[in-house]
Amino acid sequence: MTNGAELTVTGVDRAFGGVYAVRDVTLSVAPGELRAVIGPNGAGKSTLFALIGGQLAPQAGEVRLDGARIDRLSAHRRARLGISVVFQAARIFHGMTALENVMVGAHATNGAGFLAGALRLPVHHREERLIRERALECLARAGIADWADRPAEELPLGQQRALQLARALCAQPRLLLLDEPASGLRAGERERLATLIGELRAEGLTMLLVEHDVAFVMRLADRVTVLDLGGVIAEGTAAEVRADPRVIAAYLGAAPEETGPEAAAAAATATATATETQTATGGERDAGTAARAAEDQGQQNAGVREDSASARKGAEP
Amino acid sequence: MKRLGFGVLALLLVALPPLLPERHLATFVLLTLAAAVTVGVSLLMGYAGQVSLGQASFYAIGAYTAGLLAVHGTPPLLGLLAAPVIAAVAAVLLGAPLLRLRGHHLAFATLAVQLILLSLLAQADWAGGAIGLQGIPRFSVGGFELRNDLGYAYLSCGVLAIALLVARNVVASRAGRGLRAAATSEVAAAASGVAVGGYRLAVFALSAAFAGLAGGVYAFYLGYLAPGSFPVLLSIEYVVMAVVGGLGTIAGPVVGATVIVLLVQVLNTLGTQPGMPDYAPTVLNYAVYALLLVVCVLFLPKGLVPALDRVRRGSLDKARSIR
Ligand SMILES: Nc1ncnc2c1ncn2[C@@H]1O[C@H](COP(=O)(O)OP(=O)(O)OP(=O)(O)O)[C@@H](O)[C@H]1O
Ligand SMILES: [Mg+2]
């Protein structure tokens, strides 16, 4: 049983060259909750994750884990506090086997230091054995046990993504950040991932999940936070968010008042249908189609993005 | 295969010294000490991605630490043990602010430190100044004193063995795994809990400790130290040895040091022929280092040891396909 951590993000800002990627985001995730974060391309989802994981420091605001401030800590310290990340791009370690890749994840748990390794103290041997066992378990959980001794860079893309997840699990996290873990996966692999995420949730791990496949997200998450232009535009249960006119507008790339009621209703139905088709038939082909439709919508939005970005730039203090 | 390599190396180190004529024994001692320093340089370059152009300053710090302590009556063993510690402390003080920065900061800083150290030593009367520190007693433990070159040959073999063993352990341990991970993705390594900066600093300190320990042996062996014994050329020599041998390999430093020392011997013989100007040996050395580096980068980017490995594996494959 994991005891999931509580995450509180208050008013965080992060800009790149005067353009806000994340602006005044406030978000609170209860222990054991699975929170989905959705939004069009460039909405700031990955940037928000980086602010929580420590790859970036916020320019304003606070990030707290179980009530303690962590926003000034380096990424490796945050990892030691129990935050694990599955990056959007598969960041794996080359020149090392899959097993070794996963063993690196164990760095986040307490461990023998530099000297213990250099002098081969007994603690080193004891730890190595434990870490290896745990890493093998994590590989198995992620469904890639057969690849353990292969060089990581030889794994197919889907397996590389699973490898990242196995590495994150090997850290025994209390907060897991999953940035589009299902992208590039085949339908069967997606199902397996959904099952694993469900298991982790049942174990009480707190998770944040970014995913463009809206159906995938809505099915798994307790609550959904919608980001657009770096800010939170809606938050609630899947049903609440789906009915929110601002969400519909964001996904269609138009302001609510400009959208006629018919268009909003059509968009709502489109999202809802995508979800329902998937839950009803459970058919992998349909789920895939829905996912692609959702992704296409995201891509369309990217065009509108350019203008909004310059608009945001003007708003810079 | 790895174990076999170690065995052969150990056998060579134990069996070779008594067979060498007296005048070659001095070369053997210096070669072995240089190899021990190079183990650290290779670790630093291969696993922390950093270059030190002033590794000879840690060799000097170790030598002066052991020499000064011994001259003031400290038991030689204590002096020898203090040498790597003081060198490592110096490396931490220097590296802590520098390793945060990326790129070649450490290379320039170590070079600068060596130049400063050399000029300070030349002015420090308490360390013998430019004339040098004299009267360093021979190395002894209990009542047993190391008098002849053969003894020092074995002592330096011991130092090399320690350096090789510790380097191998670090590479194969949790820390080595973290460093190798950071080589492809620093972001993902840090996110997995690897304190990348801390590990790099530790590798730098360790490399300085190897140099310091070797320097300590050098002090007792020669019995006399002068700033002129630690030129910048020596630091460059270590880098060339590491690159020629192959970075990040265990046998590389030994192979690299052997190749370079033998080459330098030949060049010295050539440079001191009657009729040669007296700057000939130095010029020849620099020219050969430069040439070797260029050749290595162009033709053997990974160094001799990996290249030989490839050749051997290649011939194995061929043998198999013939069968
Ligand atoms: N390192 C960076 N330098 C400059 N701009 C950046 C950087 N990282 C992100 N941005 C910008 O910040 C905005 C938010 O990017 P982010 O990657 O967080 O979006 P996202 O919601 O994860 O998008 P996607 O769905 O495409 O992954 C984008 O406009 C992006 O171009
Ligand atoms: Mg992203």
PDB file of N, CA, C and O in Angstrom, chain A residues 50-115:
ATOM      1  N   ALA A  50       6.739  20.246 -15.011  1.00  0.00           N
ATOM      2  CA  ALA A  50       8.149  20.561 -14.741  1.00  0.00           C
ATOM      3  C   ALA A  50       8.283  21.406 -13.477  1.00  0.00           C
ATOM      4  O   ALA A  50       9.262  21.281 -12.737  1.00  0.00           O
ATOM      5  N   LEU A  51       7.291  22.250 -13.229  1.00  0.00           N
ATOM      6  CA  LEU A  51       7.329  23.078 -12.022  1.00  0.00           C
ATOM      7  C   LEU A  51       7.111  22.215 -10.782  1.00  0.00           C
ATOM      8  O   LEU A  51       7.660  22.486  -9.715  1.00  0.00           O
ATOM      9  N   ILE A  52       6.319  21.167 -10.923  1.00  0.00           N
ATOM     10  CA  ILE A  52       6.067  20.275  -9.789  1.00  0.00           C
ATOM     11  C   ILE A  52       7.263  19.329  -9.600  1.00  0.00           C
ATOM     12  O   ILE A  52       7.710  19.089  -8.492  1.00  0.00           O
ATOM     13  N   GLY A  53       7.787  18.825 -10.713  1.00  0.00           N
ATOM     14  CA  GLY A  53       8.888  17.856 -10.634  1.00  0.00           C
ATOM     15  C   GLY A  53      10.240  18.497 -10.364  1.00  0.00           C
ATOM     16  O   GLY A  53      11.185  17.807  -9.999  1.00  0.00           O
ATOM     17  N   GLY A  54      10.354  19.797 -10.591  1.00  0.00           N
ATOM     18  CA  GLY A  54      11.618  20.464 -10.276  1.00  0.00           C
ATOM     19  C   GLY A  54      12.544  20.644 -11.463  1.00  0.00           C
ATOM     20  O   GLY A  54      13.686  21.069 -11.304  1.00  0.00           O
ATOM     21  N   GLN A  55      12.079  20.330 -12.675  1.00  0.00           N
ATOM     22  CA  GLN A  55      12.901  20.583 -13.856  1.00  0.00           C
ATOM     23  C   GLN A  55      12.949  22.089 -14.122  1.00  0.00           C
ATOM     24  O   GLN A  55      13.885  22.594 -14.713  1.00  0.00           O
ATOM     25  N   LEU A  56      11.918  22.785 -13.658  1.00  0.00           N
ATOM     26  CA  LEU A  56      11.877  24.241 -13.775  1.00  0.00           C
ATOM     27  C   LEU A  56      11.503  24.810 -12.412  1.00  0.00           C
ATOM     28  O   LEU A  56      10.808  24.166 -11.633  1.00  0.00           O
ATOM     29  N   ALA A  57      11.962  26.033 -12.152  1.00  0.00           N
ATOM     30  CA  ALA A  57      11.557  26.714 -10.920  1.00  0.00           C
ATOM     31  C   ALA A  57      10.479  27.735 -11.276  1.00  0.00           C
ATOM     32  O   ALA A  57      10.586  28.409 -12.293  1.00  0.00           O
ATOM     33  N   PRO A  58       9.434  27.835 -10.451  1.00  0.00           N
ATOM     34  CA  PRO A  58       8.403  28.828 -10.737  1.00  0.00           C
ATOM     35  C   PRO A  58       8.922  30.245 -10.486  1.00  0.00           C
ATOM     36  O   PRO A  58       9.789  30.443  -9.638  1.00  0.00           O
ATOM     37  N   GLN A  59       8.401  31.192 -11.250  1.00  0.00           N
ATOM     38  CA  GLN A  59       8.808  32.583 -11.048  1.00  0.00           C
ATOM     39  C   GLN A  59       7.948  33.250  -9.986  1.00  0.00           C
ATOM     40  O   GLN A  59       8.309  34.290  -9.451  1.00  0.00           O
ATOM     41  N   ALA A  60       6.810  32.633  -9.700  1.00  0.00           N
ATOM     42  CA  ALA A  60       5.976  33.115  -8.595  1.00  0.00           C
ATOM     43  C   ALA A  60       5.147  31.933  -8.123  1.00  0.00           C
ATOM     44  O   ALA A  60       4.983  30.965  -8.853  1.00  0.00           O
ATOM     45  N   GLY A  61       4.639  32.021  -6.913  1.00  0.00           N
ATOM     46  CA  GLY A  61       3.769  30.986  -6.405  1.00  0.00           C
ATOM     47  C   GLY A  61       4.515  29.911  -5.625  1.00  0.00           C
ATOM     48  O   GLY A  61       5.731  29.978  -5.454  1.00  0.00           O
ATOM     49  N   GLU A  62       3.748  28.942  -5.146  1.00  0.00           N
ATOM     50  CA  GLU A  62       4.305  27.907  -4.277  1.00  0.00           C
ATOM     51  C   GLU A  62       3.874  26.525  -4.746  1.00  0.00           C
ATOM     52  O   GLU A  62       2.791  26.365  -5.295  1.00  0.00           O
ATOM     53  N   VAL A  63       4.752  25.548  -4.498  1.00  0.00           N
ATOM     54  CA  VAL A  63       4.377  24.155  -4.687  1.00  0.00           C
ATOM     55  C   VAL A  63       4.627  23.465  -3.352  1.00  0.00           C
ATOM     56  O   VAL A  63       5.707  23.609  -2.769  1.00  0.00           O
ATOM     57  N   ARG A  64       3.640  22.786  -2.852  1.00  0.00           N
ATOM     58  CA  ARG A  64       3.804  22.100  -1.568  1.00  0.00           C
ATOM     59  C   ARG A  64       3.471  20.622  -1.698  1.00  0.00           C
ATOM     60  O   ARG A  64       2.532  20.251  -2.402  1.00  0.00           O
ATOM     61  N   LEU A  65       4.281  19.810  -1.026  1.00  0.00           N
ATOM     62  CA  LEU A  65       4.032  18.378  -0.988  1.00  0.00           C
ATOM     63  C   LEU A  65       3.765  18.025   0.468  1.00  0.00           C
ATOM     64  O   LEU A  65       4.625  18.273   1.334  1.00  0.00           O
ATOM     65  N   ASP A  66       2.595  17.511   0.751  1.00  0.00           N
ATOM     66  CA  ASP A  66       2.189  17.243   2.127  1.00  0.00           C
ATOM     67  C   ASP A  66       2.407  18.463   3.010  1.00  0.00           C
ATOM     68  O   ASP A  66       2.886  18.359   4.149  1.00  0.00           O
ATOM     69  N   GLY A  67       2.130  19.617   2.455  1.00  0.00           N
ATOM     70  CA  GLY A  67       2.199  20.849   3.231  1.00  0.00           C
ATOM     71  C   GLY A  67       3.567  21.518   3.280  1.00  0.00           C
ATOM     72  O   GLY A  67       3.678  22.664   3.679  1.00  0.00           O
ATOM     73  N   ALA A  68       4.612  20.816   2.866  1.00  0.00           N
ATOM     74  CA  ALA A  68       5.955  21.406   2.927  1.00  0.00           C
ATOM     75  C   ALA A  68       6.333  21.991   1.569  1.00  0.00           C
ATOM     76  O   ALA A  68       6.089  21.370   0.536  1.00  0.00           O
ATOM     77  N   ARG A  69       6.897  23.186   1.598  1.00  0.00           N
ATOM     78  CA  ARG A  69       7.265  23.837   0.331  1.00  0.00           C
ATOM     79  C   ARG A  69       8.393  23.092  -0.356  1.00  0.00           C
ATOM     80  O   ARG A  69       9.393  22.739   0.265  1.00  0.00           O
ATOM     81  N   ILE A  70       8.239  22.884  -1.660  1.00  0.00           N
ATOM     82  CA  ILE A  70       9.286  22.182  -2.394  1.00  0.00           C
ATOM     83  C   ILE A  70       9.744  22.964  -3.614  1.00  0.00           C
ATOM     84  O   ILE A  70      10.644  22.540  -4.333  1.00  0.00           O
ATOM     85  N   ASP A  71       9.145  24.138  -3.865  1.00  0.00           N
ATOM     86  CA  ASP A  71       9.422  24.790  -5.154  1.00  0.00           C
ATOM     87  C   ASP A  71      10.838  25.332  -5.295  1.00  0.00           C
ATOM     88  O   ASP A  71      11.248  25.706  -6.385  1.00  0.00           O
ATOM     89  N   ARG A  72      11.593  25.388  -4.213  1.00  0.00           N
ATOM     90  CA  ARG A  72      12.980  25.832  -4.346  1.00  0.00           C
ATOM     91  C   ARG A  72      13.956  24.644  -4.348  1.00  0.00           C
ATOM     92  O   ARG A  72      15.157  24.839  -4.420  1.00  0.00           O
ATOM     93  N   LEU A  73      13.425  23.452  -4.230  1.00  0.00           N
ATOM     94  CA  LEU A  73      14.312  22.276  -4.165  1.00  0.00           C
ATOM     95  C   LEU A  73      14.696  21.820  -5.572  1.00  0.00           C
ATOM     96  O   LEU A  73      13.935  21.971  -6.520  1.00  0.00           O
ATOM     97  N   SER A  74      15.898  21.232  -5.675  1.00  0.00           N
ATOM     98  CA  SER A  74      16.322  20.700  -6.968  1.00  0.00           C
ATOM     99  C   SER A  74      15.533  19.427  -7.283  1.00  0.00           C
ATOM    100  O   SER A  74      14.933  18.809  -6.389  1.00  0.00           O
ATOM    101  N   ALA A  75      15.545  19.043  -8.550  1.00  0.00           N
ATOM    102  CA  ALA A  75      14.756  17.895  -8.991  1.00  0.00           C
ATOM    103  C   ALA A  75      15.126  16.633  -8.220  1.00  0.00           C
ATOM    104  O   ALA A  75      14.262  15.840  -7.853  1.00  0.00           O
ATOM    105  N   HIS A  76      16.433  16.424  -7.965  1.00  0.00           N
ATOM    106  CA  HIS A  76      16.797  15.154  -7.320  1.00  0.00           C
ATOM    107  C   HIS A  76      16.331  15.105  -5.873  1.00  0.00           C
ATOM    108  O   HIS A  76      16.011  14.047  -5.352  1.00  0.00           O
ATOM    109  N   ARG A  77      16.225  16.277  -5.230  1.00  0.00           N
ATOM    110  CA  ARG A  77      15.685  16.296  -3.869  1.00  0.00           C
ATOM    111  C   ARG A  77      14.196  15.996  -3.880  1.00  0.00           C
ATOM    112  O   ARG A  77      13.676  15.287  -3.023  1.00  0.00           O
ATOM    113  N   ARG A  78      13.511  16.546  -4.875  1.00  0.00           N
ATOM    114  CA  ARG A  78      12.068  16.291  -4.966  1.00  0.00           C
ATOM    115  C   ARG A  78      11.831  14.806  -5.242  1.00  0.00           C
ATOM    116  O   ARG A  78      10.881  14.222  -4.728  1.00  0.00           O
ATOM    117  N   ALA A  79      12.721  14.213  -6.053  1.00  0.00           N
ATOM    118  CA  ALA A  79      12.595  12.777  -6.318  1.00  0.00           C
ATOM    119  C   ALA A  79      12.710  12.010  -5.012  1.00  0.00           C
ATOM    120  O   ALA A  79      11.973  11.052  -4.761  1.00  0.00           O
ATOM    121  N   ARG A  80      13.636  12.465  -4.163  1.00  0.00           N
ATOM    122  CA  ARG A  80      13.815  11.771  -2.881  1.00  0.00           C
ATOM    123  C   ARG A  80      12.617  11.940  -1.964  1.00  0.00           C
ATOM    124  O   ARG A  80      12.374  11.123  -1.087  1.00  0.00           O
ATOM    125  N   LEU A  81      11.854  13.015  -2.182  1.00  0.00           N
ATOM    126  CA  LEU A  81      10.644  13.219  -1.381  1.00  0.00           C
ATOM    127  C   LEU A  81       9.479  12.390  -1.912  1.00  0.00           C
ATOM    128  O   LEU A  81       8.412  12.369  -1.317  1.00  0.00           O
ATOM    129  N   GLY A  82       9.686  11.746  -3.054  1.00  0.00           N
ATOM    130  CA  GLY A  82       8.647  10.832  -3.540  1.00  0.00           C
ATOM    131  C   GLY A  82       7.959  11.251  -4.822  1.00  0.00           C
ATOM    132  O   GLY A  82       6.916  10.713  -5.162  1.00  0.00           O
ATOM    133  N   ILE A  83       8.534  12.225  -5.545  1.00  0.00           N
ATOM    134  CA  ILE A  83       7.926  12.615  -6.822  1.00  0.00           C
ATOM    135  C   ILE A  83       8.641  11.890  -7.959  1.00  0.00           C
ATOM    136  O   ILE A  83       9.857  11.958  -8.077  1.00  0.00           O
ATOM    137  N   SER A  84       7.896  11.176  -8.774  1.00  0.00           N
ATOM    138  CA  SER A  84       8.475  10.509  -9.939  1.00  0.00           C
ATOM    139  C   SER A  84       7.811  11.019 -11.197  1.00  0.00           C
ATOM    140  O   SER A  84       6.631  11.345 -11.176  1.00  0.00           O
ATOM    141  N   VAL A  85       8.581  11.071 -12.276  1.00  0.00           N
ATOM    142  CA  VAL A  85       8.068  11.650 -13.514  1.00  0.00           C
ATOM    143  C   VAL A  85       8.207  10.670 -14.677  1.00  0.00           C
ATOM    144  O   VAL A  85       9.243  10.034 -14.835  1.00  0.00           O
ATOM    145  N   VAL A  86       7.152  10.581 -15.474  1.00  0.00           N
ATOM    146  CA  VAL A  86       7.255   9.919 -16.775  1.00  0.00           C
ATOM    147  C   VAL A  86       7.148  11.034 -17.800  1.00  0.00           C
ATOM    148  O   VAL A  86       6.102  11.671 -17.926  1.00  0.00           O
ATOM    149  N   PHE A  87       8.260  11.314 -18.474  1.00  0.00           N
ATOM    150  CA  PHE A  87       8.310  12.475 -19.353  1.00  0.00           C
ATOM    151  C   PHE A  87       7.537  12.234 -20.652  1.00  0.00           C
ATOM    152  O   PHE A  87       7.390  11.101 -21.104  1.00  0.00           O
ATOM    153  N   GLN A  88       7.149  13.343 -21.261  1.00  0.00           N
ATOM    154  CA  GLN A  88       6.395  13.269 -22.519  1.00  0.00           C
ATOM    155  C   GLN A  88       7.237  12.609 -23.612  1.00  0.00           C
ATOM    156  O   GLN A  88       6.769  11.741 -24.332  1.00  0.00           O
ATOM    157  N   ALA A  89       8.504  13.034 -23.723  1.00  0.00           N
ATOM    158  CA  ALA A  89       9.425  12.366 -24.647  1.00  0.00           C
ATOM    159  C   ALA A  89      10.094  11.244 -23.862  1.00  0.00           C
ATOM    160  O   ALA A  89      10.435  11.440 -22.709  1.00  0.00           O
ATOM    161  N   ALA A  90      10.225  10.065 -24.463  1.00  0.00           N
ATOM    162  CA  ALA A  90      10.840   8.951 -23.740  1.00  0.00           C
ATOM    163  C   ALA A  90      12.303   9.303 -23.455  1.00  0.00           C
ATOM    164  O   ALA A  90      13.126   9.316 -24.358  1.00  0.00           O
ATOM    165  N   ARG A  91      12.596   9.644 -22.222  1.00  0.00           N
ATOM    166  CA  ARG A  91      13.980   9.955 -21.860  1.00  0.00           C
ATOM    167  C   ARG A  91      14.574   8.734 -21.182  1.00  0.00           C
ATOM    168  O   ARG A  91      14.398   8.526 -19.993  1.00  0.00           O
ATOM    169  N   ILE A  92      15.264   7.929 -21.968  1.00  0.00           N
ATOM    170  CA  ILE A  92      15.866   6.731 -21.406  1.00  0.00           C
ATOM    171  C   ILE A  92      17.379   6.886 -21.453  1.00  0.00           C
ATOM    172  O   ILE A  92      17.896   7.759 -22.130  1.00  0.00           O
ATOM    173  N   PHE A  93      18.078   6.035 -20.733  1.00  0.00           N
ATOM    174  CA  PHE A  93      19.528   6.141 -20.654  1.00  0.00           C
ATOM    175  C   PHE A  93      20.172   5.176 -21.643  1.00  0.00           C
ATOM    176  O   PHE A  93      19.988   3.962 -21.542  1.00  0.00           O
ATOM    177  N   HIS A  94      20.929   5.705 -22.565  1.00  0.00           N
ATOM    178  CA  HIS A  94      21.575   4.870 -23.575  1.00  0.00           C
ATOM    179  C   HIS A  94      22.818   4.190 -22.994  1.00  0.00           C
ATOM    180  O   HIS A  94      23.354   4.621 -21.992  1.00  0.00           O
ATOM    181  N   GLY A  95      23.233   3.131 -23.674  1.00  0.00           N
ATOM    182  CA  GLY A  95      24.440   2.432 -23.241  1.00  0.00           C
ATOM    183  C   GLY A  95      24.247   1.663 -21.944  1.00  0.00           C
ATOM    184  O   GLY A  95      25.203   1.245 -21.308  1.00  0.00           O
ATOM    185  N   MET A  96      22.994   1.508 -21.537  1.00  0.00           N
ATOM    186  CA  MET A  96      22.706   0.744 -20.326  1.00  0.00           C
ATOM    187  C   MET A  96      21.559  -0.214 -20.653  1.00  0.00           C
ATOM    188  O   MET A  96      20.723   0.093 -21.507  1.00  0.00           O
ATOM    189  N   THR A  97      21.502  -1.337 -19.952  1.00  0.00           N
ATOM    190  CA  THR A  97      20.417  -2.274 -20.210  1.00  0.00           C
ATOM    191  C   THR A  97      19.118  -1.717 -19.642  1.00  0.00           C
ATOM    192  O   THR A  97      19.129  -0.782 -18.838  1.00  0.00           O
ATOM    193  N   ALA A  98      18.019  -2.330 -20.067  1.00  0.00           N
ATOM    194  CA  ALA A  98      16.715  -1.908 -19.551  1.00  0.00           C
ATOM    195  C   ALA A  98      16.697  -2.045 -18.029  1.00  0.00           C
ATOM    196  O   ALA A  98      16.230  -1.156 -17.321  1.00  0.00           O
ATOM    197  N   LEU A  99      17.250  -3.157 -17.544  1.00  0.00           N
ATOM    198  CA  LEU A  99      17.274  -3.374 -16.099  1.00  0.00           C
ATOM    199  C   LEU A  99      18.053  -2.268 -15.392  1.00  0.00           C
ATOM    200  O   LEU A  99      17.599  -1.706 -14.391  1.00  0.00           O
ATOM    201  N   GLU A 100      19.228  -1.927 -15.932  1.00  0.00           N
ATOM    202  CA  GLU A 100      20.030  -0.860 -15.320  1.00  0.00           C
ATOM    203  C   GLU A 100      19.281   0.465 -15.337  1.00  0.00           C
ATOM    204  O   GLU A 100      19.341   1.236 -14.377  1.00  0.00           O
ATOM    205  N   ASN A 101      18.572   0.729 -16.435  1.00  0.00           N
ATOM    206  CA  ASN A 101      17.763   1.943 -16.525  1.00  0.00           C
ATOM    207  C   ASN A 101      16.789   2.022 -15.354  1.00  0.00           C
ATOM    208  O   ASN A 101      16.652   3.064 -14.724  1.00  0.00           O
ATOM    209  N   VAL A 102      16.131   0.908 -15.096  1.00  0.00           N
ATOM    210  CA  VAL A 102      15.139   0.907 -14.032  1.00  0.00           C
ATOM    211  C   VAL A 102      15.820   1.023 -12.667  1.00  0.00           C
ATOM    212  O   VAL A 102      15.327   1.693 -11.764  1.00  0.00           O
ATOM    213  N   MET A 103      16.996   0.394 -12.548  1.00  0.00           N
ATOM    214  CA  MET A 103      17.724   0.469 -11.275  1.00  0.00           C
ATOM    215  C   MET A 103      18.108   1.909 -10.935  1.00  0.00           C
ATOM    216  O   MET A 103      18.208   2.265  -9.760  1.00  0.00           O
ATOM    217  N   VAL A 104      18.338   2.729 -11.963  1.00  0.00           N
ATOM    218  CA  VAL A 104      18.655   4.138 -11.702  1.00  0.00           C
ATOM    219  C   VAL A 104      17.507   4.793 -10.928  1.00  0.00           C
ATOM    220  O   VAL A 104      17.728   5.646 -10.075  1.00  0.00           O
ATOM    221  N   GLY A 105      16.287   4.338 -11.223  1.00  0.00           N
ATOM    222  CA  GLY A 105      15.129   4.889 -10.519  1.00  0.00           C
ATOM    223  C   GLY A 105      15.236   4.755  -9.010  1.00  0.00           C
ATOM    224  O   GLY A 105      14.724   5.585  -8.263  1.00  0.00           O
ATOM    225  N   ALA A 106      15.923   3.728  -8.562  1.00  0.00           N
ATOM    226  CA  ALA A 106      16.047   3.469  -7.128  1.00  0.00           C
ATOM    227  C   ALA A 106      16.918   4.496  -6.424  1.00  0.00           C
ATOM    228  O   ALA A 106      17.016   4.494  -5.196  1.00  0.00           O
ATOM    229  N   HIS A 107      17.562   5.373  -7.185  1.00  0.00           N
ATOM    230  CA  HIS A 107      18.359   6.416  -6.559  1.00  0.00           C
ATOM    231  C   HIS A 107      17.531   7.275  -5.620  1.00  0.00           C
ATOM    232  O   HIS A 107      18.042   7.846  -4.668  1.00  0.00           O
ATOM    233  N   ALA A 108      16.240   7.389  -5.958  1.00  0.00           N
ATOM    234  CA  ALA A 108      15.387   8.274  -5.184  1.00  0.00           C
ATOM    235  C   ALA A 108      15.124   7.731  -3.781  1.00  0.00           C
ATOM    236  O   ALA A 108      14.835   8.488  -2.873  1.00  0.00           O
ATOM    237  N   THR A 109      15.212   6.435  -3.606  1.00  0.00           N
ATOM    238  CA  THR A 109      15.019   5.886  -2.272  1.00  0.00           C
ATOM    239  C   THR A 109      16.360   5.949  -1.560  1.00  0.00           C
ATOM    240  O   THR A 109      17.391   6.070  -2.203  1.00  0.00           O
ATOM    241  N   ASN A 110      16.334   5.892  -0.255  1.00  0.00           N
ATOM    242  CA  ASN A 110      17.595   6.008   0.478  1.00  0.00           C
ATOM    243  C   ASN A 110      18.576   4.979  -0.018  1.00  0.00           C
ATOM    244  O   ASN A 110      18.208   3.870  -0.347  1.00  0.00           O
ATOM    245  N   GLY A 111      19.849   5.367  -0.099  1.00  0.00           N
ATOM    246  CA  GLY A 111      20.769   4.392  -0.637  1.00  0.00           C
ATOM    247  C   GLY A 111      22.203   4.644  -0.283  1.00  0.00           C
ATOM    248  O   GLY A 111      22.584   5.690   0.231  1.00  0.00           O
ATOM    249  N   ALA A 112      23.017   3.628  -0.565  1.00  0.00           N
ATOM    250  CA  ALA A 112      24.436   3.689  -0.300  1.00  0.00           C
ATOM    251  C   ALA A 112      25.060   4.781  -1.165  1.00  0.00           C
ATOM    252  O   ALA A 112      24.727   4.943  -2.322  1.00  0.00           O
ATOM    253  N   GLY A 113      25.963   5.512  -0.580  1.00  0.00           N
ATOM    254  CA  GLY A 113      26.577   6.624  -1.286  1.00  0.00           C
ATOM    255  C   GLY A 113      27.776   6.224  -2.108  1.00  0.00           C
ATOM    256  O   GLY A 113      28.039   5.046  -2.361  1.00  0.00           O
ATOM    257  N   PHE A 114      28.505   7.244  -2.485  1.00  0.00           N
ATOM    258  CA  PHE A 114      29.659   7.107  -3.346  1.00  0.00           C
ATOM    259  C   PHE A 114      30.730   6.229  -2.687  1.00  0.00           C
ATOM    260  O   PHE A 114      31.269   5.308  -3.299  1.00  0.00           O
ATOM    261  N   LEU A 115      31.006   6.516  -1.413  1.00  0.00           N
ATOM    262  CA  LEU A 115      32.081   5.806  -0.705  1.00  0.00           C
ATOM    263  C   LEU A 115      31.763   4.332  -0.534  1.00  0.00           C
ATOM    264  O   LEU A 115      32.614   3.468  -0.743  1.00  0.00           O
TER     265      LEU A 115
END
